[in-house]
mmCIF file of C-alpha atoms and ligand atoms in Angstrom:
data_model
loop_
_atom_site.group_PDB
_atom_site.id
_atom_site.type_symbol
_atom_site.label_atom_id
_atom_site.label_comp_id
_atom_site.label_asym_id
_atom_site.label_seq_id
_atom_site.Cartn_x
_atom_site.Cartn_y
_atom_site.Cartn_z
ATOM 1 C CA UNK A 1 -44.915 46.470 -125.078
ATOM 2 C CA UNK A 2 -47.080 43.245 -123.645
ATOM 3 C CA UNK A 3 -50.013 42.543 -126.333
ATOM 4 C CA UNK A 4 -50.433 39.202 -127.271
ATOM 5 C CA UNK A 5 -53.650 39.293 -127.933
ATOM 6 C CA UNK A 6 -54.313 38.613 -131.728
ATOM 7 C CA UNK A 7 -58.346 39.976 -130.919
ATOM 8 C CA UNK A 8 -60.094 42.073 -129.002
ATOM 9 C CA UNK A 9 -63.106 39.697 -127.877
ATOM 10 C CA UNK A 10 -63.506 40.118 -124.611
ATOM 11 C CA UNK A 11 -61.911 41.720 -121.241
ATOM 12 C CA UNK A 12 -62.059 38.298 -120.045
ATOM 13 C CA UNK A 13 -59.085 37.047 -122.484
ATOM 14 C CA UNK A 14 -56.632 39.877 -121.202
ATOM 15 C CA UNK A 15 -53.813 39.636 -118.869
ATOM 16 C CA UNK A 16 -53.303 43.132 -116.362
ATOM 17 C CA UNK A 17 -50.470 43.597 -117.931
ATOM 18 C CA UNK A 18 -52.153 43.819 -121.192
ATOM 19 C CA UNK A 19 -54.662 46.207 -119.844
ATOM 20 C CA UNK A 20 -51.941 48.528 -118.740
ATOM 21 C CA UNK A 21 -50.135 48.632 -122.109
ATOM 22 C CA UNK A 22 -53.488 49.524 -124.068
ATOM 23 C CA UNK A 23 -54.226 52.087 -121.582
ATOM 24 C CA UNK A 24 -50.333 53.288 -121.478
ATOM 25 C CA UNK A 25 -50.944 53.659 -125.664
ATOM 26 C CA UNK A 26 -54.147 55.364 -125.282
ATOM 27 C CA UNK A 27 -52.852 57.920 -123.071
ATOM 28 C CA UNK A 28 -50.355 58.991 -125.741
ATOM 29 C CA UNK A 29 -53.634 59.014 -128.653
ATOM 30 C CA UNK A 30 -54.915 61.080 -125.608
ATOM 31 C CA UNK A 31 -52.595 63.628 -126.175
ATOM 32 C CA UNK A 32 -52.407 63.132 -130.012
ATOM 33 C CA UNK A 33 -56.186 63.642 -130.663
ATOM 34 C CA UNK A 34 -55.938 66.842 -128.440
ATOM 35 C CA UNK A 35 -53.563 68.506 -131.450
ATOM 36 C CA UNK A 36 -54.909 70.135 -134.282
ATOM 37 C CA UNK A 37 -53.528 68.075 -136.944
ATOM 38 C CA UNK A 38 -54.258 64.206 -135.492
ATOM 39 C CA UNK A 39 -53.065 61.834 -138.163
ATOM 40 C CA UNK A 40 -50.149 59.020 -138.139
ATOM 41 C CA UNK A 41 -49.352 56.474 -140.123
ATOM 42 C CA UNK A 42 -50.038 52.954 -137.835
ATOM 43 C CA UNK A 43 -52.147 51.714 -139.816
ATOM 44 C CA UNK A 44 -51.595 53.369 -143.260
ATOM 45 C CA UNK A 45 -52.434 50.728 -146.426
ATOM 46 C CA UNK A 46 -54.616 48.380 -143.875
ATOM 47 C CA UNK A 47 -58.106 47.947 -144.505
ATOM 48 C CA UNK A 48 -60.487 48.620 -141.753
ATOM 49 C CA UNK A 49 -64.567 47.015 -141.930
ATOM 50 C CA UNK A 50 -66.981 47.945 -139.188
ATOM 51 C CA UNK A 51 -70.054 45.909 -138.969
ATOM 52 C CA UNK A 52 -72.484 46.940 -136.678
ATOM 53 C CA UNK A 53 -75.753 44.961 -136.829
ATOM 54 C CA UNK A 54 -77.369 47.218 -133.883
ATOM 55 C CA UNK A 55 -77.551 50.429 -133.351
ATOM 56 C CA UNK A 56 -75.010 52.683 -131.925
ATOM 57 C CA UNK A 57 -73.819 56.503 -131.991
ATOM 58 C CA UNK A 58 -70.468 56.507 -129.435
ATOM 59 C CA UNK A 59 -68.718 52.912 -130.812
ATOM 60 C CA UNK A 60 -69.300 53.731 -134.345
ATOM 61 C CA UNK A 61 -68.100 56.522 -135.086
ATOM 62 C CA UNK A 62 -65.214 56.660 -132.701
ATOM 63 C CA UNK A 63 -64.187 53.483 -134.185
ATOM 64 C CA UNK A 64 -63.992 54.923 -137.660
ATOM 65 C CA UNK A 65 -62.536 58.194 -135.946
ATOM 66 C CA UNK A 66 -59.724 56.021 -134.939
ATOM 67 C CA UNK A 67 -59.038 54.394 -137.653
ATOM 68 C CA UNK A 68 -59.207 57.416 -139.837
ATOM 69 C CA UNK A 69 -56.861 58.755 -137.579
ATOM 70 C CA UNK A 70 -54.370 55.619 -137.943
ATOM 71 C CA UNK A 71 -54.690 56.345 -141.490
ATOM 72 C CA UNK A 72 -56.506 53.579 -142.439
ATOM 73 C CA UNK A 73 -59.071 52.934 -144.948
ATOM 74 C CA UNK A 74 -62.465 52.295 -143.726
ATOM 75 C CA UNK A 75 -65.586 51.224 -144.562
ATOM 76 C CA UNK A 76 -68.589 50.912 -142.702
ATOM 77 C CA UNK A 77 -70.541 48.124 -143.688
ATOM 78 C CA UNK A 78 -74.134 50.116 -143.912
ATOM 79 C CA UNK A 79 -76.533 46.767 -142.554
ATOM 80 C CA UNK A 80 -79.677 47.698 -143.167
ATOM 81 C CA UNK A 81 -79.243 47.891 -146.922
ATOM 82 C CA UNK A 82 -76.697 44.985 -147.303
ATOM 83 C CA UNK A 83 -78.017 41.337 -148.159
ATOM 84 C CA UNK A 84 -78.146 40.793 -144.491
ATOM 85 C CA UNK A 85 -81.875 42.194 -145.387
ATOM 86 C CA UNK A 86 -82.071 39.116 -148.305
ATOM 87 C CA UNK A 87 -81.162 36.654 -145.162
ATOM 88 C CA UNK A 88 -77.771 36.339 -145.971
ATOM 89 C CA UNK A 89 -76.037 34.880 -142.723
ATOM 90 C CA UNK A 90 -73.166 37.001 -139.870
ATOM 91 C CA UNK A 91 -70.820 34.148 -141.064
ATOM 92 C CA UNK A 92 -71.352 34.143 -144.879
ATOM 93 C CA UNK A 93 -71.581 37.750 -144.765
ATOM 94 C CA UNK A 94 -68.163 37.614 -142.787
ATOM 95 C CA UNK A 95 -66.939 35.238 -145.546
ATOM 96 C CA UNK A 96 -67.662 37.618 -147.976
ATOM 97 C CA UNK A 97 -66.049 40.662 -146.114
ATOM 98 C CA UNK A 98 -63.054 38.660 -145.619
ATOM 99 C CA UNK A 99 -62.271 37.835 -149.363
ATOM 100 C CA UNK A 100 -61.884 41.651 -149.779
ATOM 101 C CA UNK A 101 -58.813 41.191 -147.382
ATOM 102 C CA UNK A 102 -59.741 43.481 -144.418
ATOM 103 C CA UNK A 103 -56.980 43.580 -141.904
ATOM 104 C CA UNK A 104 -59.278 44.803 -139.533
ATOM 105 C CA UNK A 105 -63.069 43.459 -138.791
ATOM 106 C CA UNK A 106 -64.814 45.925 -135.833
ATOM 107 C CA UNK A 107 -68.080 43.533 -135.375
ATOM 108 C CA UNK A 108 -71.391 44.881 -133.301
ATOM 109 C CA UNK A 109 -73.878 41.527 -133.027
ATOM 110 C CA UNK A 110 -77.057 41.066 -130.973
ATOM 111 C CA UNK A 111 -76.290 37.868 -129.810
ATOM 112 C CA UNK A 112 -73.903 37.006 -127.765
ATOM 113 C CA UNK A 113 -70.721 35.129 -128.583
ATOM 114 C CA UNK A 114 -71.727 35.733 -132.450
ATOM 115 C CA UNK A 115 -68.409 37.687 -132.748
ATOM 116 C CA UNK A 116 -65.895 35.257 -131.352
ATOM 117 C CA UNK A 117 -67.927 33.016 -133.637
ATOM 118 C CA UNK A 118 -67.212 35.507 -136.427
ATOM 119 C CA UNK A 119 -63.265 35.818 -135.624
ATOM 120 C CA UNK A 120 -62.922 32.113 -136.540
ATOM 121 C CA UNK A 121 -63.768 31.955 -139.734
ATOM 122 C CA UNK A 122 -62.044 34.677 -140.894
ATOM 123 C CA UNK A 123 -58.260 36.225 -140.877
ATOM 124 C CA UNK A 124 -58.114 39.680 -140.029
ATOM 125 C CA UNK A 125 -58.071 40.707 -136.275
ATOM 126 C CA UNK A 126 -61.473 41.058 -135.244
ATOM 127 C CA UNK A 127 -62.598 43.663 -132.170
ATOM 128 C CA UNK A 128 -65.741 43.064 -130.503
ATOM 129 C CA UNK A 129 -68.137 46.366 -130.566
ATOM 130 C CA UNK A 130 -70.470 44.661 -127.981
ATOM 131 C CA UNK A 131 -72.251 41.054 -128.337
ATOM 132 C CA UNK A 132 -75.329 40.442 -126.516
ATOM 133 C CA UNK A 133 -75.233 41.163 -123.170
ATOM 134 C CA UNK A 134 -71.532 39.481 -123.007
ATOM 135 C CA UNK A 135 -69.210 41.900 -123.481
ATOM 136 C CA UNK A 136 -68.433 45.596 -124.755
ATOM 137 C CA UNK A 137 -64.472 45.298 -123.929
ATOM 138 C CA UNK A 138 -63.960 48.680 -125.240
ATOM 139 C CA UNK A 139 -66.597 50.494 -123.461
ATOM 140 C CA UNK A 140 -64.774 49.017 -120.625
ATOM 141 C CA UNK A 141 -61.267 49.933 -121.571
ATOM 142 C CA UNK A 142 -62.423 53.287 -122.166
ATOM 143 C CA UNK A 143 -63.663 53.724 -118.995
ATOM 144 C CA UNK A 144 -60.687 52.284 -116.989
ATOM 145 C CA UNK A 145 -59.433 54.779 -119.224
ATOM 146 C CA UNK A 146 -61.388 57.568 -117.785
ATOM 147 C CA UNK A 147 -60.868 56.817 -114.228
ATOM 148 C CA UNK A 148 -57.126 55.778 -114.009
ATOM 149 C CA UNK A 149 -56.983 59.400 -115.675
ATOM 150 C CA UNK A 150 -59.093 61.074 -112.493
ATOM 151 C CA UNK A 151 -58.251 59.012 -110.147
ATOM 152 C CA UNK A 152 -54.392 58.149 -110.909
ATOM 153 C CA UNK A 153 -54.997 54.804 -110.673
ATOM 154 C CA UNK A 154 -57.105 51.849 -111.516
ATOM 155 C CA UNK A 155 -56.616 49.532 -108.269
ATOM 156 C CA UNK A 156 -57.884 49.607 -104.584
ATOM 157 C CA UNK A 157 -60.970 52.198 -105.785
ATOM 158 C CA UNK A 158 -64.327 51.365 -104.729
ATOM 159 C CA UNK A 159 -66.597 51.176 -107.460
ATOM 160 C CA UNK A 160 -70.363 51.352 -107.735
ATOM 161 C CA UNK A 161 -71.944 50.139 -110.722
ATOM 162 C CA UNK A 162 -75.555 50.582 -110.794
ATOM 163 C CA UNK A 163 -78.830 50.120 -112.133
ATOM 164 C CA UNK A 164 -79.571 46.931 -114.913
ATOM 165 C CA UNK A 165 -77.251 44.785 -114.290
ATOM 166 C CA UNK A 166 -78.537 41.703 -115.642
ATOM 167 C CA UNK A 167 -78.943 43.075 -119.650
ATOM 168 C CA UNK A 168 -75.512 44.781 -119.486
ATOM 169 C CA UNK A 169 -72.475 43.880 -121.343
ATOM 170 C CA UNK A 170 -70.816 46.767 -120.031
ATOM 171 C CA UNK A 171 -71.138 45.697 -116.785
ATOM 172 C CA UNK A 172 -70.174 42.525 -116.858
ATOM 173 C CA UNK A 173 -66.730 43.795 -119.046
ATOM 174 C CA UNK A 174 -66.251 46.162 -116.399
ATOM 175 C CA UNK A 175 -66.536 44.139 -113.722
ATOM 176 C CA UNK A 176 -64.090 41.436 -115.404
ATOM 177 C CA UNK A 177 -61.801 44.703 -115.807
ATOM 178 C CA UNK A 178 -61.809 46.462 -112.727
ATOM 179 C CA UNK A 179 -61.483 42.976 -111.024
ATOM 180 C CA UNK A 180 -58.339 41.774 -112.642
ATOM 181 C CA UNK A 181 -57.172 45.236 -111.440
ATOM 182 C CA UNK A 182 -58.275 44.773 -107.767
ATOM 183 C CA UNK A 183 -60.857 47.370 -107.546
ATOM 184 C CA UNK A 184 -63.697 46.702 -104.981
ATOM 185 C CA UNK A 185 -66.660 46.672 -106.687
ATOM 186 C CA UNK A 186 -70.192 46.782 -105.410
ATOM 187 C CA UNK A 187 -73.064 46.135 -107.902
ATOM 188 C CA UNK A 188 -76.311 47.972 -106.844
ATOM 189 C CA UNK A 189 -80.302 47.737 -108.302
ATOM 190 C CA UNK A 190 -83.440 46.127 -108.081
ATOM 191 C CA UNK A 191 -83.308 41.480 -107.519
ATOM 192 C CA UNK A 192 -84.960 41.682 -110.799
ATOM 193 C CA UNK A 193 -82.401 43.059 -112.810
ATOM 194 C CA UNK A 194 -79.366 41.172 -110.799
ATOM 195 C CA UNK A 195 -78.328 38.677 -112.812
ATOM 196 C CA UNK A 196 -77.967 35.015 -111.138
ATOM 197 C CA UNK A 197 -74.487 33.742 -110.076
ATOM 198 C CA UNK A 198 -73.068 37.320 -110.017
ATOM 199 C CA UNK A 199 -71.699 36.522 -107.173
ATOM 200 C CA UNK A 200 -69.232 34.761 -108.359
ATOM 201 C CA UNK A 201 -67.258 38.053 -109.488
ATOM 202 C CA UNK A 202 -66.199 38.168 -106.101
ATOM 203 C CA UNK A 203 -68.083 41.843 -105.709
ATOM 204 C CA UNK A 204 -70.867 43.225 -103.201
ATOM 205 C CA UNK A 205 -74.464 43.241 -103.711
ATOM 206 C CA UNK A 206 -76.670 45.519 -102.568
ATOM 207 C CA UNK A 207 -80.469 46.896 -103.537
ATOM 208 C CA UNK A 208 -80.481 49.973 -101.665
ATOM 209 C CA UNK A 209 -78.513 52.971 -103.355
ATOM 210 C CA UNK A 210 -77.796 55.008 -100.643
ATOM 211 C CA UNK A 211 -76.000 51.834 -98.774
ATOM 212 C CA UNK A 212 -74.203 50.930 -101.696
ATOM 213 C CA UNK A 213 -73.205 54.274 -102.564
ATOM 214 C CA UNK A 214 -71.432 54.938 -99.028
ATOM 215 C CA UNK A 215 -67.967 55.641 -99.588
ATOM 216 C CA UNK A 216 -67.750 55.066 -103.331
ATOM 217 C CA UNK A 217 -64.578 56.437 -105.461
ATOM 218 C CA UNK A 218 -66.606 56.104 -108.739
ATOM 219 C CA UNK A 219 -70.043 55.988 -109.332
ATOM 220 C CA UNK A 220 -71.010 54.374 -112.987
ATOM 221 C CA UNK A 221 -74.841 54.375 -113.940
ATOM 222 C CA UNK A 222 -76.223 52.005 -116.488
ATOM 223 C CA UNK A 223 -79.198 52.422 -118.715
ATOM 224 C CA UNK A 224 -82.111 50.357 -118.465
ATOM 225 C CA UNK A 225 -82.041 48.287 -121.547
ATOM 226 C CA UNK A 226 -85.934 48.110 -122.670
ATOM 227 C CA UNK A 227 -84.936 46.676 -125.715
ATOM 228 C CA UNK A 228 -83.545 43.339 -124.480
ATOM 229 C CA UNK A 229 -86.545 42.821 -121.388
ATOM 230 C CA UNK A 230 -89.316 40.886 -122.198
ATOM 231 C CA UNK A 231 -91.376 41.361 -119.498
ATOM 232 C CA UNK A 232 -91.909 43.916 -116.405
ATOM 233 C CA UNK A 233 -88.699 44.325 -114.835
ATOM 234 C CA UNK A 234 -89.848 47.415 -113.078
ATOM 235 C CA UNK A 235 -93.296 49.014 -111.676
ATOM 236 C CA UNK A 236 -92.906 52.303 -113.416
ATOM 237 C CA UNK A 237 -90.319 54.630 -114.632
ATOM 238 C CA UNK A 238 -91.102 57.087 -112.319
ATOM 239 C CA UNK A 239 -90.824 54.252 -109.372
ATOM 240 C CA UNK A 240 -87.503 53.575 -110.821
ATOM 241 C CA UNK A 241 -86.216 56.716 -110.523
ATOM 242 C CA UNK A 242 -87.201 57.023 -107.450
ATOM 243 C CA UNK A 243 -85.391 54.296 -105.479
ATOM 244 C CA UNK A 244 -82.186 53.995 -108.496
ATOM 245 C CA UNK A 245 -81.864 57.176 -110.030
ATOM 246 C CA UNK A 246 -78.804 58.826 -109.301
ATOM 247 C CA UNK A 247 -78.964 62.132 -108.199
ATOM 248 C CA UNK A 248 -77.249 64.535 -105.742
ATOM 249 C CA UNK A 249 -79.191 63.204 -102.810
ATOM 250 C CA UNK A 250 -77.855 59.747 -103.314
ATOM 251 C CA UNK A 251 -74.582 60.849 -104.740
ATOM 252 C CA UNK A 252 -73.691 63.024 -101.451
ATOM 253 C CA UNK A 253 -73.272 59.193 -99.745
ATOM 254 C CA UNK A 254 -70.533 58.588 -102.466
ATOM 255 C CA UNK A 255 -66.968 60.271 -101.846
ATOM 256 C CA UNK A 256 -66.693 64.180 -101.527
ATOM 257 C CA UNK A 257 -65.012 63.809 -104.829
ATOM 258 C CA UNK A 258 -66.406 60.527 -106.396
ATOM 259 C CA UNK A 259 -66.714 60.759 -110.332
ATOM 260 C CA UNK A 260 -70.099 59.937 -112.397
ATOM 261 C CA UNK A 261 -70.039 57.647 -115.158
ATOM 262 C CA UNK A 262 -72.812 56.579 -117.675
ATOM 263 C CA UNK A 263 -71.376 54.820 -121.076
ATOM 264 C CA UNK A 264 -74.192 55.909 -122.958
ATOM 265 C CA UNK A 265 -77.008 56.397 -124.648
ATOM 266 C CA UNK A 266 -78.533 57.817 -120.941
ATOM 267 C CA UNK A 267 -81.844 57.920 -120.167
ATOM 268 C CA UNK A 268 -82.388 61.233 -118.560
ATOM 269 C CA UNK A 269 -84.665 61.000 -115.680
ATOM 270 C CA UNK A 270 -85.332 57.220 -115.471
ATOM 271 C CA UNK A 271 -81.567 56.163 -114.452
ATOM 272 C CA UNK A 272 -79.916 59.606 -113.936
ATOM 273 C CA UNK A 273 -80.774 63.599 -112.778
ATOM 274 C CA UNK A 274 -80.648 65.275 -116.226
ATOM 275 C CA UNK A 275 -78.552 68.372 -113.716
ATOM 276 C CA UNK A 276 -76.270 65.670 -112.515
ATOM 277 C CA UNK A 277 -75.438 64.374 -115.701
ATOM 278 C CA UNK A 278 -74.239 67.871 -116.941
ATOM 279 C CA UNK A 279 -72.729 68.731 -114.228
ATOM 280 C CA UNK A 280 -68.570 69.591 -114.569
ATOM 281 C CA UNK A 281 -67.768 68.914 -111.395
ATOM 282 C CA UNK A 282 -68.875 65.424 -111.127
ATOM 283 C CA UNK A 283 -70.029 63.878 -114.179
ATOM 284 C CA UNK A 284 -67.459 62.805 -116.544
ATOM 285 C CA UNK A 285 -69.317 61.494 -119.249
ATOM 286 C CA UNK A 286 -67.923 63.457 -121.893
ATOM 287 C CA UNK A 287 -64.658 62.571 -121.070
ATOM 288 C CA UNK A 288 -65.560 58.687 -121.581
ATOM 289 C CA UNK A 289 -66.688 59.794 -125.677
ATOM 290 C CA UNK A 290 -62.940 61.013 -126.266
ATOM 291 C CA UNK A 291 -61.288 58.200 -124.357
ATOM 292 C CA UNK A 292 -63.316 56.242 -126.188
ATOM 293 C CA UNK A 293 -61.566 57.116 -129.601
ATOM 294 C CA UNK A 294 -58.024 57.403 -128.008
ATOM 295 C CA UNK A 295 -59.257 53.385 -126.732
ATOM 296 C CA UNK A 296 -59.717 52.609 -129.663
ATOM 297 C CA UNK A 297 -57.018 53.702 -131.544
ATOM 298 C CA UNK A 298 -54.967 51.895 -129.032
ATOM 299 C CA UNK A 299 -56.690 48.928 -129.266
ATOM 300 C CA UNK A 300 -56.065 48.520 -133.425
ATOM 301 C CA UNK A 301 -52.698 49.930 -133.215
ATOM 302 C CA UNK A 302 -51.678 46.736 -131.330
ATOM 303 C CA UNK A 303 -54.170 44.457 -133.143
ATOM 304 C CA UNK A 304 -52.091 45.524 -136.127
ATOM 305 C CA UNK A 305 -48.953 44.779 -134.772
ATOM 306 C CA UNK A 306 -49.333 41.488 -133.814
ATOM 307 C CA UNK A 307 -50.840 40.743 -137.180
ATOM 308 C CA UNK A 308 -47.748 42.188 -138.895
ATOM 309 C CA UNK A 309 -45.665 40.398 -136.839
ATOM 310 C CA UNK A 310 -47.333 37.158 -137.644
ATOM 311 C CA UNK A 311 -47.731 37.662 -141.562
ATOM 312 C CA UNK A 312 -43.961 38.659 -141.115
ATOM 313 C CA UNK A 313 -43.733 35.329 -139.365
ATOM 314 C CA UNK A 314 -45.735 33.622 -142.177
ATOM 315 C CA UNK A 315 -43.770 35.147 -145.232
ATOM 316 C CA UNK A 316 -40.604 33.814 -143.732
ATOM 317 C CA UNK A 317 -41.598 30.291 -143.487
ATOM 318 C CA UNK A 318 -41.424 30.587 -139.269
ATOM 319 C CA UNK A 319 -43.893 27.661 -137.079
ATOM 320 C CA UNK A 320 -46.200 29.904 -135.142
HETATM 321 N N1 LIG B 1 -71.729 53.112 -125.014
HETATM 322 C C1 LIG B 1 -72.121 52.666 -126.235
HETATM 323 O O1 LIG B 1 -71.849 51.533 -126.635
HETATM 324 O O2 LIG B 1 -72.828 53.588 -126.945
HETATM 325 P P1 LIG B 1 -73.393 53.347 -128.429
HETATM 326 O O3 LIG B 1 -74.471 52.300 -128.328
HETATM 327 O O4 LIG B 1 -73.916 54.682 -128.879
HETATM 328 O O5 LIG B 1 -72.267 52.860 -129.283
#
């Protein structure tokens, strides 16, 4: 198995071959999680901590899913009543976390880079739950995931992500994913919410849907992140929907069989067709929640292994 990674910060820190191993694990939690009894022992008698100073419904609890399922024991660090409210700081509160000896720290920050910040300071592997609007390598993972799974594979697809670019971490981990695995990727919504110097990524550009739909394997819509815009970003809703909301009109310029993606929470009728969303046949947004735990369980299964291996290392006196 390749792994090296000792955390999960970011999609930008791992290697293809990496990638394929995590997603070559999850496929096997796939299958596990799909059985009526789902329990094993990879992580039984380590300590698992999730921290998640926003909100979330998907990366919470299919992080503590997983690691329940690992047979961990977890705790979820419950933020709003903790002395992060008394103005304790992320990296004293870390501090204190870490004297508890948590073998695993699942961190969910507002700002960016706070969690590689956090995985400094403290000696546990640390996975990143989504910083800012850096990265959410998970949410990627999970959907590379999803579409490897659909498509049978995850290289020379066409890939249309869509809508606010410029707030999302999950685009920007997807688009460091799904380039280091040769994808063509075309980025589509209104100048305002492209961010500057995407162009760099090496992908297309385009401001019309139905253009940058044309021919697309995979379709993945983003939501419109009010909460991190100060300003007006778009005329209306309704305006929005209008010219960037998917639905089947646009979609019939994708692939006959081209999937729909949305990592969640969606807003229905401002980024997506509430129909579309639900619909079997070509949304698979459902299937993204349980790849999501199977992900994740991947993703702290190997964690753990390279920290046993290097407290193994450590006990016996070895240089690392
Ligand atoms: N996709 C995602 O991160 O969803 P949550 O905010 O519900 O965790």
């Amino acid at each position: 198995m390749t792994f090296r990674a000792r955390h999960l910060l970011g999609i930008e820190q791992l290697q293809p071959d990496e990638i394929r191993t995590l997603l070559d694990l999850a496929d096997s939690y796939v299958d596990l999680n799909r059985r009526t009894i789902k329990r094993t022992d990879a992580l039984a008698g380590m300590t698992q901590i999730n921290m998640f100073f926003e909100a979330s419904t998907r990366t919470q609890s299919s992080f503590e899913i997983a690691g329940k399922r690992l047979g961990a024991d977890v705790m979820n660090m419950a933020v709003s009543q903790s002395s992060v409210k008394k103005g304790e700081t992320l990296i004293d509160t870390a501090l204190t976390l870490n004297a508890m000896h948590p073998d695993l720290l699942v961190v969910r920050h507002q700002n960016s880079g706070a969690v590689a910040l956090l995985a400094e300071k403290v000696n546990c592997a640390v996975l990143n739950a989504g910083d800012g609007r850096h990265e959410h390598p998970t949410q990627a993972l999970l959907d590379a995931l999803t579409i490897r799974r659909r498509k049978g594979r995850l290289q020379r697809l066409t890939v249309a992500i869509c809508g606010d670019i410029a707030h999302s971490r999950v685009a920007r981990s997807n688009l460091l994913l799904l380039g280091k695995m040769e994808n063509r990727i075309r980025l589509i919504g209104p100048p305002t919410l492209m961010p500057a110097g995407v162009g760099e990524f090496g992908c297309e550009i385009y401001d019309d849907m139905k253009a940058g739909l044309e021919g697309a394997d995979v379709v993945m819509m983003l939501r419109l992140q009010k909460e991190r815009m100060d300003g007006g970003f778009i005329p209306s809703e309704r305006e929005y929907f209008y010219r960037y909301g998917l639905d089947a009109e646009k979609l019939a310029h994708a692939k006959p069989d081209a999937i729909v993606m949305h990592p969640g929470p969606m807003n229905r009728g401002v980024e997506i067709d509430g129909t579309l969303a639900d619909d079997i046949n070509r949304s698979v947004i459902q299937e993204q929640v349980e790849m999501g735990v199977a992900v994740r369980m991947a993703a702290m299964d190997l964690l753990a292994r390279n920290l046993k291996a290097e407290r193994g290392r450590a006990a016996a006196g070895v240089m690392v």
